[in-house]
Amino acid sequence: MNQDELSDLIVSTRLVSQARIAALAQPAMRRCARCGISDAALGIELDGEGICNECRRFDRSGDLLAGYFRDEQALQTLLAGRAALRRGDYDCLLLYSGGKDSTYVLYKLIDMGLRVLTFTFDNGFISRQALDNIRAITTELGVEAIIAGHAEMRQVFHESLSRFSTVCKGCFKALLDLSLVLADQRGIGTIVTGLSRGQIVEERLKYFYERQQWDQARIEAELAQGRQVYHTMERFAGLDGKPFEDGAIFERVSLVDYFRYSAVTKADIFAELRRRNLRWTQPTDTGFCSSNCLINDVGVSVHLEERGYSNYEVPTSWEVRLGHLERGAAVEELAGVSDPGRVDKILRHLKYVPRRRPAQPGLIAYCVLREGASLALLERTLARQLPAGVAMPRL
Ligand SMILES: [Zn+2]
């Protein structure tokens, strides 16, 4: 292998111990006594007391993470300020899945006196019961609801599974692309998401948390920049990046995560839904981790098969650390898939065959890239240099 070419890309490399590799190859899964995360999840190890390294780090520096979160008063001020700039009939566009979290957010936005348009992305696998919830609730509240799909979702799901072993990355990209264009067309300056705090940590804050960067102004600026890069550079087959080439759209439409501003627990959300609307019913045709999406279990199953742990391990453990969810409820949600027969059927429909994890232990290394180098470049360089018969590493 041409070391020079690789060392142009990588600053440092650390190989993981043989013991760790053996443990990964034959996982006898244990769960953190505090957050419930499996030690099969990448980078997670349990100490002598059965506590994971992420919980220990949270003990040391979790208060820094808490600095990102705000209260509902801050959200009121933010949304009122943005509503004053509106160009159309609505103050905000809510990404409305019909699940429990976004239904709760819809109520709260209306309580705040905002004019809300809801957007539901029908990826082709949204539970009929969830769609019934959406129609019933938006009709009752007199809210305009748009439900739209995308013709190329089979291709998007296939690529998402191949690259990330989950369906969610591709689905979320399609949802965010479509909603940004819709908001702009309707003159709406704010898109509101129902991302949970655990998802916010994973999607927005992990980068900063790992680098211990807590200058809030810098975080806001880098997240805004990252959002633009995400829409323009993160390409999935079947999705069109053209609407985002004009960067002004990101000035006109901003993104707000509702639960950044609300520390409500899952139990509180259920209690509020019961109190406010008997029309919302828990769909019974979805898996453990989703109250609206039938393909979600396919992602969970493929991630388990290809990577050895559920894609929900990390965000769910954050829900526990941040006090949103009890450990017992988290472990229940991570129980695997509810209907393996349906998973197989959808995989056949997508023409996706999960890759088997290698029976032989592989080699694991952490690499730090040089400035200017990219994972894509490293991937291309490795692809040229690896001997025949050696599987391409997953980056
Ligand atoms: Zn833990």
mmCIF file of C-alpha atoms and ligand atoms in Angstrom:
data_model
loop_
_atom_site.group_PDB
_atom_site.id
_atom_site.type_symbol
_atom_site.label_atom_id
_atom_site.label_comp_id
_atom_site.label_asym_id
_atom_site.label_seq_id
_atom_site.Cartn_x
_atom_site.Cartn_y
_atom_site.Cartn_z
ATOM 1 C CA MET A 1 0.000 0.000 0.000
ATOM 2 C CA ASN A 2 1.230 3.449 -0.836
ATOM 3 C CA GLN A 3 1.713 4.938 2.621
ATOM 4 C CA ASP A 4 2.547 8.405 1.313
ATOM 5 C CA GLU A 5 -0.768 8.781 -0.432
ATOM 6 C CA LEU A 6 -2.652 7.764 2.706
ATOM 7 C CA SER A 7 -0.563 9.863 5.055
ATOM 8 C CA ASP A 8 -1.443 12.892 2.927
ATOM 9 C CA LEU A 9 -5.016 12.327 4.087
ATOM 10 C CA ILE A 10 -4.666 11.099 7.668
ATOM 11 C CA VAL A 11 -3.122 12.884 10.650
ATOM 12 C CA SER A 12 -3.204 9.955 13.054
ATOM 13 C CA THR A 13 -4.528 6.440 13.279
ATOM 14 C CA ARG A 14 -5.231 4.350 16.343
ATOM 15 C CA LEU A 15 -5.811 0.633 16.130
ATOM 16 C CA VAL A 16 -8.264 -0.906 18.557
ATOM 17 C CA SER A 17 -7.154 -3.727 20.860
ATOM 18 C CA GLN A 18 -7.475 -7.357 19.829
ATOM 19 C CA ALA A 19 -9.727 -7.939 22.836
ATOM 20 C CA ARG A 20 -12.122 -5.259 21.642
ATOM 21 C CA ILE A 21 -12.168 -6.739 18.149
ATOM 22 C CA ALA A 22 -12.940 -10.180 19.559
ATOM 23 C CA ALA A 23 -15.741 -8.688 21.664
ATOM 24 C CA LEU A 24 -17.199 -7.001 18.598
ATOM 25 C CA ALA A 25 -16.956 -10.177 16.572
ATOM 26 C CA GLN A 26 -18.825 -12.220 19.178
ATOM 27 C CA PRO A 27 -20.947 -9.750 21.060
ATOM 28 C CA ALA A 28 -22.410 -11.015 24.291
ATOM 29 C CA MET A 29 -24.472 -7.877 24.612
ATOM 30 C CA ARG A 30 -24.676 -6.115 27.963
ATOM 31 C CA ARG A 31 -26.534 -2.883 28.684
ATOM 32 C CA CYS A 32 -25.399 0.153 30.641
ATOM 33 C CA ALA A 33 -26.918 0.084 34.114
ATOM 34 C CA ARG A 34 -27.785 3.755 33.831
ATOM 35 C CA CYS A 35 -28.806 4.641 30.235
ATOM 36 C CA GLY A 36 -29.495 1.153 28.873
ATOM 37 C CA ILE A 37 -27.238 1.431 25.810
ATOM 38 C CA SER A 38 -25.839 -1.824 24.462
ATOM 39 C CA ASP A 39 -22.079 -2.315 24.582
ATOM 40 C CA ALA A 40 -22.400 -3.600 21.005
ATOM 41 C CA ALA A 41 -22.926 0.024 19.904
ATOM 42 C CA LEU A 42 -19.859 1.489 18.242
ATOM 43 C CA GLY A 43 -17.479 3.134 20.722
ATOM 44 C CA ILE A 44 -19.405 2.016 23.828
ATOM 45 C CA GLU A 45 -17.656 0.167 26.636
ATOM 46 C CA LEU A 46 -18.938 -0.618 30.123
ATOM 47 C CA ASP A 47 -16.776 -0.145 33.219
ATOM 48 C CA GLY A 48 -16.564 -2.358 36.316
ATOM 49 C CA GLU A 49 -19.799 -0.883 37.662
ATOM 50 C CA GLY A 50 -21.633 -1.560 34.408
ATOM 51 C CA ILE A 51 -21.768 2.149 33.459
ATOM 52 C CA CYS A 52 -20.958 3.144 29.864
ATOM 53 C CA ASN A 53 -18.194 5.544 28.838
ATOM 54 C CA GLU A 54 -20.806 7.970 27.436
ATOM 55 C CA CYS A 55 -22.604 8.211 30.800
ATOM 56 C CA ARG A 56 -19.244 8.770 32.504
ATOM 57 C CA ARG A 57 -18.456 11.565 30.051
ATOM 58 C CA PHE A 58 -21.903 13.014 30.695
ATOM 59 C CA ASP A 59 -21.060 13.087 34.447
ATOM 60 C CA ARG A 60 -17.950 15.110 33.615
ATOM 61 C CA SER A 61 -19.284 17.511 31.022
ATOM 62 C CA GLY A 62 -23.036 17.037 30.582
ATOM 63 C CA ASP A 63 -23.706 20.479 32.016
ATOM 64 C CA LEU A 64 -22.001 21.952 28.947
ATOM 65 C CA LEU A 65 -24.440 20.081 26.737
ATOM 66 C CA ALA A 66 -27.371 21.413 28.747
ATOM 67 C CA GLY A 67 -26.226 24.946 27.801
ATOM 68 C CA TYR A 68 -27.636 24.444 24.289
ATOM 69 C CA PHE A 69 -31.173 23.826 25.517
ATOM 70 C CA ARG A 70 -33.576 26.678 26.296
ATOM 71 C CA ASP A 71 -37.045 27.172 27.777
ATOM 72 C CA GLU A 72 -40.414 27.764 26.120
ATOM 73 C CA GLN A 73 -40.240 31.486 26.797
ATOM 74 C CA ALA A 74 -37.167 31.697 24.535
ATOM 75 C CA LEU A 75 -39.112 29.863 21.815
ATOM 76 C CA GLN A 76 -42.066 32.254 22.135
ATOM 77 C CA THR A 77 -39.729 35.206 21.662
ATOM 78 C CA LEU A 78 -37.938 33.590 18.727
ATOM 79 C CA LEU A 79 -41.104 32.548 16.876
ATOM 80 C CA ALA A 80 -42.886 35.849 17.511
ATOM 81 C CA GLY A 81 -39.869 37.666 16.045
ATOM 82 C CA ARG A 82 -39.827 35.428 12.996
ATOM 83 C CA ALA A 83 -43.616 35.598 12.558
ATOM 84 C CA ALA A 84 -43.293 39.378 12.146
ATOM 85 C CA LEU A 85 -41.209 38.705 9.010
ATOM 86 C CA ARG A 86 -43.682 36.356 7.357
ATOM 87 C CA ARG A 87 -44.457 36.797 3.657
ATOM 88 C CA GLY A 88 -47.521 34.547 3.441
ATOM 89 C CA ASP A 89 -50.494 33.270 5.424
ATOM 90 C CA TYR A 90 -48.558 31.152 7.911
ATOM 91 C CA ASP A 91 -46.068 31.720 10.712
ATOM 92 C CA CYS A 92 -44.503 28.287 10.561
ATOM 93 C CA LEU A 93 -44.465 24.955 8.775
ATOM 94 C CA LEU A 94 -44.598 22.013 11.176
ATOM 95 C CA LEU A 95 -43.064 18.733 10.037
ATOM 96 C CA TYR A 96 -45.967 16.605 11.162
ATOM 97 C CA SER A 97 -45.542 12.838 11.199
ATOM 98 C CA GLY A 98 -48.785 12.168 13.049
ATOM 99 C CA GLY A 99 -46.726 10.543 15.821
ATOM 100 C CA LYS A 100 -47.069 11.482 19.459
ATOM 101 C CA ASP A 101 -44.227 14.021 19.590
ATOM 102 C CA SER A 102 -45.228 16.132 16.603
ATOM 103 C CA THR A 103 -48.925 16.003 17.595
ATOM 104 C CA TYR A 104 -47.916 17.447 20.953
ATOM 105 C CA VAL A 105 -45.866 20.151 19.184
ATOM 106 C CA LEU A 106 -48.837 21.045 16.968
ATOM 107 C CA TYR A 107 -51.010 21.682 20.022
ATOM 108 C CA LYS A 108 -48.333 23.794 21.647
ATOM 109 C CA LEU A 109 -47.742 25.951 18.541
ATOM 110 C CA ILE A 110 -51.459 26.649 18.254
ATOM 111 C CA ASP A 111 -51.571 27.479 21.973
ATOM 112 C CA MET A 112 -48.888 30.056 21.239
ATOM 113 C CA GLY A 113 -51.252 31.751 18.781
ATOM 114 C CA LEU A 114 -49.229 30.823 15.694
ATOM 115 C CA ARG A 115 -50.730 30.188 12.266
ATOM 116 C CA VAL A 116 -49.475 26.707 11.458
ATOM 117 C CA LEU A 117 -49.335 24.799 8.177
ATOM 118 C CA THR A 118 -48.503 21.119 8.649
ATOM 119 C CA PHE A 119 -46.465 19.058 6.232
ATOM 120 C CA THR A 120 -46.513 15.294 6.337
ATOM 121 C CA PHE A 121 -44.051 13.410 4.221
ATOM 122 C CA ASP A 122 -45.662 10.182 3.088
ATOM 123 C CA ASN A 123 -42.667 8.006 2.331
ATOM 124 C CA GLY A 124 -45.021 5.265 1.122
ATOM 125 C CA PHE A 125 -44.892 3.434 4.463
ATOM 126 C CA ILE A 126 -46.692 5.791 6.827
ATOM 127 C CA SER A 127 -49.171 3.909 8.978
ATOM 128 C CA ARG A 128 -52.798 4.294 7.812
ATOM 129 C CA GLN A 129 -53.711 4.870 11.458
ATOM 130 C CA ALA A 130 -51.146 7.690 11.632
ATOM 131 C CA LEU A 131 -52.647 9.285 8.490
ATOM 132 C CA ASP A 132 -56.099 8.976 10.096
ATOM 133 C CA ASN A 133 -54.734 10.742 13.187
ATOM 134 C CA ILE A 134 -53.341 13.526 11.005
ATOM 135 C CA ARG A 135 -56.634 14.082 9.178
ATOM 136 C CA ALA A 136 -58.717 13.922 12.353
ATOM 137 C CA ILE A 137 -56.557 16.278 14.370
ATOM 138 C CA THR A 138 -55.855 18.891 11.699
ATOM 139 C CA THR A 139 -59.552 18.941 10.724
ATOM 140 C CA GLU A 140 -60.579 19.401 14.335
ATOM 141 C CA LEU A 141 -58.080 22.217 14.818
ATOM 142 C CA GLY A 142 -58.911 23.867 11.479
ATOM 143 C CA VAL A 143 -55.292 23.562 10.365
ATOM 144 C CA GLU A 144 -54.337 23.191 6.697
ATOM 145 C CA ALA A 145 -52.469 19.934 6.246
ATOM 146 C CA ILE A 146 -50.344 19.011 3.257
ATOM 147 C CA ILE A 147 -49.472 15.366 2.726
ATOM 148 C CA ALA A 148 -47.026 14.693 -0.093
ATOM 149 C CA GLY A 149 -44.742 11.915 -1.206
ATOM 150 C CA HIS A 150 -41.776 11.447 -3.509
ATOM 151 C CA ALA A 151 -41.702 9.225 -6.567
ATOM 152 C CA GLU A 152 -38.150 7.948 -6.090
ATOM 153 C CA MET A 153 -38.334 6.711 -2.499
ATOM 154 C CA ARG A 154 -37.463 3.117 -3.354
ATOM 155 C CA GLN A 155 -34.159 4.364 -4.728
ATOM 156 C CA VAL A 156 -33.640 6.689 -1.742
ATOM 157 C CA PHE A 157 -34.290 3.908 0.800
ATOM 158 C CA HIS A 158 -31.998 1.553 -1.063
ATOM 159 C CA GLU A 159 -29.152 4.054 -1.039
ATOM 160 C CA SER A 160 -29.773 4.946 2.602
ATOM 161 C CA LEU A 161 -29.575 1.272 3.587
ATOM 162 C CA SER A 162 -26.397 0.719 1.538
ATOM 163 C CA ARG A 163 -24.605 3.723 2.980
ATOM 164 C CA PHE A 164 -25.914 3.942 6.543
ATOM 165 C CA SER A 165 -27.676 0.600 7.260
ATOM 166 C CA THR A 166 -30.806 2.617 8.083
ATOM 167 C CA VAL A 167 -33.790 3.963 6.170
ATOM 168 C CA CYS A 168 -34.000 7.160 8.213
ATOM 169 C CA LYS A 169 -31.081 9.128 6.734
ATOM 170 C CA GLY A 170 -32.474 9.074 3.202
ATOM 171 C CA CYS A 171 -36.054 9.594 4.309
ATOM 172 C CA PHE A 172 -35.086 12.585 6.429
ATOM 173 C CA LYS A 173 -33.156 14.111 3.547
ATOM 174 C CA ALA A 174 -36.189 13.816 1.269
ATOM 175 C CA LEU A 175 -38.431 15.284 3.970
ATOM 176 C CA LEU A 176 -36.128 18.217 4.693
ATOM 177 C CA ASP A 177 -35.546 19.010 1.000
ATOM 178 C CA LEU A 178 -39.282 18.958 0.192
ATOM 179 C CA SER A 179 -40.292 20.951 3.256
ATOM 180 C CA LEU A 180 -37.692 23.648 2.610
ATOM 181 C CA VAL A 181 -38.952 24.163 -0.940
ATOM 182 C CA LEU A 182 -42.593 24.132 0.242
ATOM 183 C CA ALA A 183 -41.958 26.640 3.057
ATOM 184 C CA ASP A 184 -40.204 28.982 0.661
ATOM 185 C CA GLN A 185 -42.963 28.692 -1.947
ATOM 186 C CA ARG A 186 -45.592 29.524 0.679
ATOM 187 C CA GLY A 187 -43.589 32.439 2.123
ATOM 188 C CA ILE A 188 -43.086 30.701 5.477
ATOM 189 C CA GLY A 189 -39.906 31.708 7.296
ATOM 190 C CA THR A 190 -39.730 28.945 9.912
ATOM 191 C CA ILE A 191 -39.823 25.164 9.739
ATOM 192 C CA VAL A 192 -40.474 23.510 13.106
ATOM 193 C CA THR A 193 -39.268 19.950 13.720
ATOM 194 C CA GLY A 194 -40.302 17.479 16.399
ATOM 195 C CA LEU A 195 -36.792 16.061 16.813
ATOM 196 C CA SER A 196 -36.419 14.729 20.340
ATOM 197 C CA ARG A 197 -33.620 15.958 22.584
ATOM 198 C CA GLY A 198 -31.785 12.687 22.055
ATOM 199 C CA GLN A 199 -31.989 13.186 18.293
ATOM 200 C CA ILE A 200 -30.883 16.812 18.709
ATOM 201 C CA VAL A 201 -27.759 15.640 20.543
ATOM 202 C CA GLU A 202 -27.036 13.064 17.862
ATOM 203 C CA GLU A 203 -27.889 15.178 14.808
ATOM 204 C CA ARG A 204 -26.769 18.627 15.925
ATOM 205 C CA LEU A 205 -24.511 18.556 18.970
ATOM 206 C CA LYS A 206 -22.335 15.454 18.781
ATOM 207 C CA TYR A 207 -19.654 17.222 16.758
ATOM 208 C CA PHE A 208 -19.351 20.058 19.269
ATOM 209 C CA TYR A 209 -19.685 17.827 22.334
ATOM 210 C CA GLU A 210 -16.844 15.576 21.206
ATOM 211 C CA ARG A 211 -14.630 18.615 20.654
ATOM 212 C CA GLN A 212 -15.768 20.331 23.855
ATOM 213 C CA GLN A 213 -16.747 23.448 21.891
ATOM 214 C CA TRP A 214 -19.422 25.360 23.774
ATOM 215 C CA ASP A 215 -19.365 28.865 22.384
ATOM 216 C CA GLN A 216 -23.102 29.142 21.634
ATOM 217 C CA ALA A 217 -22.741 31.812 18.938
ATOM 218 C CA ARG A 218 -20.195 29.653 17.137
ATOM 219 C CA ILE A 219 -22.409 26.579 17.426
ATOM 220 C CA GLU A 220 -25.358 28.484 15.907
ATOM 221 C CA ALA A 221 -23.199 29.767 13.045
ATOM 222 C CA GLU A 222 -21.675 26.359 12.292
ATOM 223 C CA LEU A 223 -25.053 24.605 12.453
ATOM 224 C CA ALA A 224 -26.487 27.130 9.971
ATOM 225 C CA GLN A 225 -23.521 26.539 7.678
ATOM 226 C CA GLY A 226 -23.816 22.774 8.161
ATOM 227 C CA ARG A 227 -27.483 22.900 7.185
ATOM 228 C CA GLN A 228 -26.627 24.557 3.882
ATOM 229 C CA VAL A 229 -23.873 22.025 3.197
ATOM 230 C CA TYR A 230 -26.276 19.192 4.057
ATOM 231 C CA HIS A 231 -28.928 20.334 1.572
ATOM 232 C CA THR A 232 -26.501 21.065 -1.249
ATOM 233 C CA MET A 233 -23.774 18.412 -0.827
ATOM 234 C CA GLU A 234 -25.489 15.376 0.720
ATOM 235 C CA ARG A 235 -26.887 13.795 -2.422
ATOM 236 C CA PHE A 236 -29.150 10.783 -2.571
ATOM 237 C CA ALA A 237 -30.005 9.162 -5.882
ATOM 238 C CA GLY A 238 -33.461 10.358 -6.873
ATOM 239 C CA LEU A 239 -33.317 13.672 -4.983
ATOM 240 C CA ASP A 240 -32.697 16.924 -6.786
ATOM 241 C CA GLY A 241 -30.232 19.382 -5.215
ATOM 242 C CA LYS A 242 -30.899 22.245 -7.614
ATOM 243 C CA PRO A 243 -33.346 24.296 -5.485
ATOM 244 C CA PHE A 244 -30.601 24.808 -2.900
ATOM 245 C CA GLU A 245 -27.836 26.080 -5.130
ATOM 246 C CA ASP A 246 -29.124 29.608 -4.493
ATOM 247 C CA GLY A 247 -28.001 29.959 -0.860
ATOM 248 C CA ALA A 248 -30.538 32.737 -0.149
ATOM 249 C CA ILE A 249 -33.222 30.145 0.589
ATOM 250 C CA PHE A 250 -31.410 29.366 3.859
ATOM 251 C CA GLU A 251 -31.710 33.021 4.875
ATOM 252 C CA ARG A 252 -35.417 33.092 4.070
ATOM 253 C CA VAL A 253 -36.319 29.840 5.844
ATOM 254 C CA SER A 254 -34.841 28.829 9.178
ATOM 255 C CA LEU A 255 -35.189 25.580 11.096
ATOM 256 C CA VAL A 256 -36.307 25.368 14.734
ATOM 257 C CA ASP A 257 -36.243 22.189 16.823
ATOM 258 C CA TYR A 258 -39.220 22.513 19.184
ATOM 259 C CA PHE A 259 -37.788 20.213 21.850
ATOM 260 C CA ARG A 260 -34.662 22.297 22.101
ATOM 261 C CA TYR A 261 -37.005 24.592 24.033
ATOM 262 C CA SER A 262 -39.018 22.033 25.972
ATOM 263 C CA ALA A 263 -37.827 19.506 28.548
ATOM 264 C CA VAL A 264 -41.138 17.645 28.549
ATOM 265 C CA THR A 265 -40.897 13.894 29.232
ATOM 266 C CA LYS A 266 -42.437 11.118 27.186
ATOM 267 C CA ALA A 267 -44.881 10.417 30.014
ATOM 268 C CA ASP A 268 -45.906 14.114 30.033
ATOM 269 C CA ILE A 269 -46.540 13.990 26.265
ATOM 270 C CA PHE A 270 -48.809 10.949 26.549
ATOM 271 C CA ALA A 271 -50.664 12.538 29.477
ATOM 272 C CA GLU A 272 -51.193 15.744 27.483
ATOM 273 C CA LEU A 273 -52.419 13.861 24.405
ATOM 274 C CA ARG A 274 -54.879 11.897 26.525
ATOM 275 C CA ARG A 275 -56.102 15.087 28.156
ATOM 276 C CA ARG A 276 -56.462 17.083 24.939
ATOM 277 C CA ASN A 277 -57.578 14.791 22.221
ATOM 278 C CA LEU A 278 -59.202 11.425 22.337
ATOM 279 C CA ARG A 279 -58.895 11.298 18.556
ATOM 280 C CA TRP A 280 -55.165 10.575 18.722
ATOM 281 C CA THR A 281 -54.729 6.842 18.951
ATOM 282 C CA GLN A 282 -51.489 4.928 19.231
ATOM 283 C CA PRO A 283 -51.031 3.115 15.902
ATOM 284 C CA THR A 284 -50.786 -0.625 16.453
ATOM 285 C CA ASP A 285 -49.229 -1.471 13.092
ATOM 286 C CA THR A 286 -45.745 0.013 13.625
ATOM 287 C CA GLY A 287 -42.595 -1.133 15.436
ATOM 288 C CA PHE A 288 -41.327 -0.320 18.921
ATOM 289 C CA CYS A 289 -39.380 2.843 18.045
ATOM 290 C CA SER A 290 -41.888 4.587 15.834
ATOM 291 C CA SER A 291 -45.502 5.517 16.319
ATOM 292 C CA ASN A 292 -46.097 6.322 12.659
ATOM 293 C CA CYS A 293 -43.759 4.567 10.215
ATOM 294 C CA LEU A 294 -43.964 1.000 8.918
ATOM 295 C CA ILE A 295 -40.550 0.922 7.258
ATOM 296 C CA ASN A 296 -38.784 2.024 10.414
ATOM 297 C CA ASP A 297 -38.393 -1.582 11.567
ATOM 298 C CA VAL A 298 -36.620 -2.403 8.298
ATOM 299 C CA GLY A 299 -33.894 0.107 9.187
ATOM 300 C CA VAL A 300 -33.640 -1.315 12.706
ATOM 301 C CA SER A 301 -33.390 -4.857 11.388
ATOM 302 C CA VAL A 302 -30.736 -4.053 8.764
ATOM 303 C CA HIS A 303 -28.677 -2.023 11.247
ATOM 304 C CA LEU A 304 -28.792 -4.930 13.709
ATOM 305 C CA GLU A 305 -27.786 -7.398 11.031
ATOM 306 C CA GLU A 306 -25.061 -5.326 9.377
ATOM 307 C CA ARG A 307 -23.638 -3.426 12.358
ATOM 308 C CA GLY A 308 -24.640 -5.511 15.357
ATOM 309 C CA TYR A 309 -26.816 -2.963 17.142
ATOM 310 C CA SER A 310 -29.968 -0.899 16.600
ATOM 311 C CA ASN A 311 -29.666 2.552 15.054
ATOM 312 C CA TYR A 312 -31.822 3.737 17.973
ATOM 313 C CA GLU A 313 -29.286 2.741 20.662
ATOM 314 C CA VAL A 314 -27.476 6.081 20.631
ATOM 315 C CA PRO A 315 -30.417 8.545 20.446
ATOM 316 C CA THR A 316 -32.477 6.495 22.918
ATOM 317 C CA SER A 317 -29.628 6.415 25.446
ATOM 318 C CA TRP A 318 -29.504 10.207 25.170
ATOM 319 C CA GLU A 319 -33.225 10.406 25.950
ATOM 320 C CA VAL A 320 -32.443 8.584 29.211
ATOM 321 C CA ARG A 321 -29.381 10.687 30.079
ATOM 322 C CA LEU A 322 -31.335 13.871 29.448
ATOM 323 C CA GLY A 323 -34.245 12.719 31.629
ATOM 324 C CA HIS A 324 -36.850 12.349 28.867
ATOM 325 C CA LEU A 325 -37.226 8.595 29.182
ATOM 326 C CA GLU A 326 -36.824 5.971 31.950
ATOM 327 C CA ARG A 327 -34.193 3.300 31.366
ATOM 328 C CA GLY A 328 -36.805 0.502 31.470
ATOM 329 C CA ALA A 329 -38.933 2.158 28.768
ATOM 330 C CA ALA A 330 -35.799 2.733 26.669
ATOM 331 C CA VAL A 331 -34.779 -0.932 26.827
ATOM 332 C CA GLU A 332 -38.328 -1.916 25.835
ATOM 333 C CA GLU A 333 -38.124 0.349 22.773
ATOM 334 C CA LEU A 334 -34.839 -1.310 21.805
ATOM 335 C CA ALA A 335 -36.357 -4.776 21.808
ATOM 336 C CA GLY A 336 -35.670 -5.385 18.104
ATOM 337 C CA VAL A 337 -38.308 -5.643 15.399
ATOM 338 C CA SER A 338 -41.962 -6.394 15.989
ATOM 339 C CA ASP A 339 -42.771 -8.134 12.687
ATOM 340 C CA PRO A 340 -39.829 -9.858 10.919
ATOM 341 C CA GLY A 341 -42.130 -11.149 8.149
ATOM 342 C CA ARG A 342 -43.067 -7.603 7.167
ATOM 343 C CA VAL A 343 -39.390 -6.563 7.253
ATOM 344 C CA ASP A 344 -38.506 -9.341 4.770
ATOM 345 C CA LYS A 345 -41.380 -8.376 2.505
ATOM 346 C CA ILE A 346 -40.324 -4.710 2.377
ATOM 347 C CA LEU A 347 -36.670 -5.659 1.805
ATOM 348 C CA ARG A 348 -37.736 -7.737 -1.198
ATOM 349 C CA HIS A 349 -39.782 -4.799 -2.472
ATOM 350 C CA LEU A 350 -36.707 -2.554 -2.170
ATOM 351 C CA LYS A 351 -34.498 -5.261 -3.709
ATOM 352 C CA TYR A 352 -32.076 -4.817 -0.815
ATOM 353 C CA VAL A 353 -30.083 -7.731 0.542
ATOM 354 C CA PRO A 354 -28.449 -6.988 3.929
ATOM 355 C CA ARG A 355 -24.701 -7.565 3.961
ATOM 356 C CA ARG A 356 -23.491 -10.180 6.350
ATOM 357 C CA ARG A 357 -21.079 -9.003 8.995
ATOM 358 C CA PRO A 358 -17.768 -10.781 8.404
ATOM 359 C CA ALA A 359 -17.434 -13.958 10.428
ATOM 360 C CA GLN A 360 -13.722 -13.262 10.874
ATOM 361 C CA PRO A 361 -12.848 -10.334 13.133
ATOM 362 C CA GLY A 362 -11.879 -7.332 11.097
ATOM 363 C CA LEU A 363 -9.450 -4.573 11.908
ATOM 364 C CA ILE A 364 -10.772 -1.396 13.428
ATOM 365 C CA ALA A 365 -8.997 1.932 13.378
ATOM 366 C CA TYR A 366 -9.863 5.485 14.269
ATOM 367 C CA CYS A 367 -8.434 7.999 11.818
ATOM 368 C CA VAL A 368 -8.112 11.753 12.102
ATOM 369 C CA LEU A 369 -8.255 13.379 8.677
ATOM 370 C CA ARG A 370 -5.969 16.191 7.637
ATOM 371 C CA GLU A 371 -7.576 19.545 6.972
ATOM 372 C CA GLY A 372 -8.984 19.570 3.459
ATOM 373 C CA ALA A 373 -9.174 15.776 3.220
ATOM 374 C CA SER A 374 -12.606 14.175 3.042
ATOM 375 C CA LEU A 375 -14.030 10.745 3.797
ATOM 376 C CA ALA A 376 -14.910 10.425 0.124
ATOM 377 C CA LEU A 377 -11.262 11.005 -0.858
ATOM 378 C CA LEU A 378 -10.047 8.518 1.767
ATOM 379 C CA GLU A 379 -12.575 6.009 0.461
ATOM 380 C CA ARG A 380 -11.373 6.422 -3.126
ATOM 381 C CA THR A 381 -7.724 6.157 -2.079
ATOM 382 C CA LEU A 382 -8.331 2.997 -0.050
ATOM 383 C CA ALA A 383 -10.397 1.483 -2.863
ATOM 384 C CA ARG A 384 -7.404 1.900 -5.215
ATOM 385 C CA GLN A 385 -4.901 0.462 -2.774
ATOM 386 C CA LEU A 386 -6.550 -2.433 -0.949
ATOM 387 C CA PRO A 387 -5.451 -5.886 -2.137
ATOM 388 C CA ALA A 388 -7.978 -7.967 -4.062
ATOM 389 C CA GLY A 389 -10.278 -9.939 -1.770
ATOM 390 C CA VAL A 390 -10.124 -7.428 1.105
ATOM 391 C CA ALA A 391 -13.525 -5.897 1.770
ATOM 392 C CA MET A 392 -13.824 -2.162 1.403
ATOM 393 C CA PRO A 393 -13.837 -0.623 4.879
ATOM 394 C CA ARG A 394 -16.989 1.046 6.112
ATOM 395 C CA LEU A 395 -16.209 4.658 6.868
HETATM 396 ZN ZN ZN B 1 -24.798 4.676 29.871
#
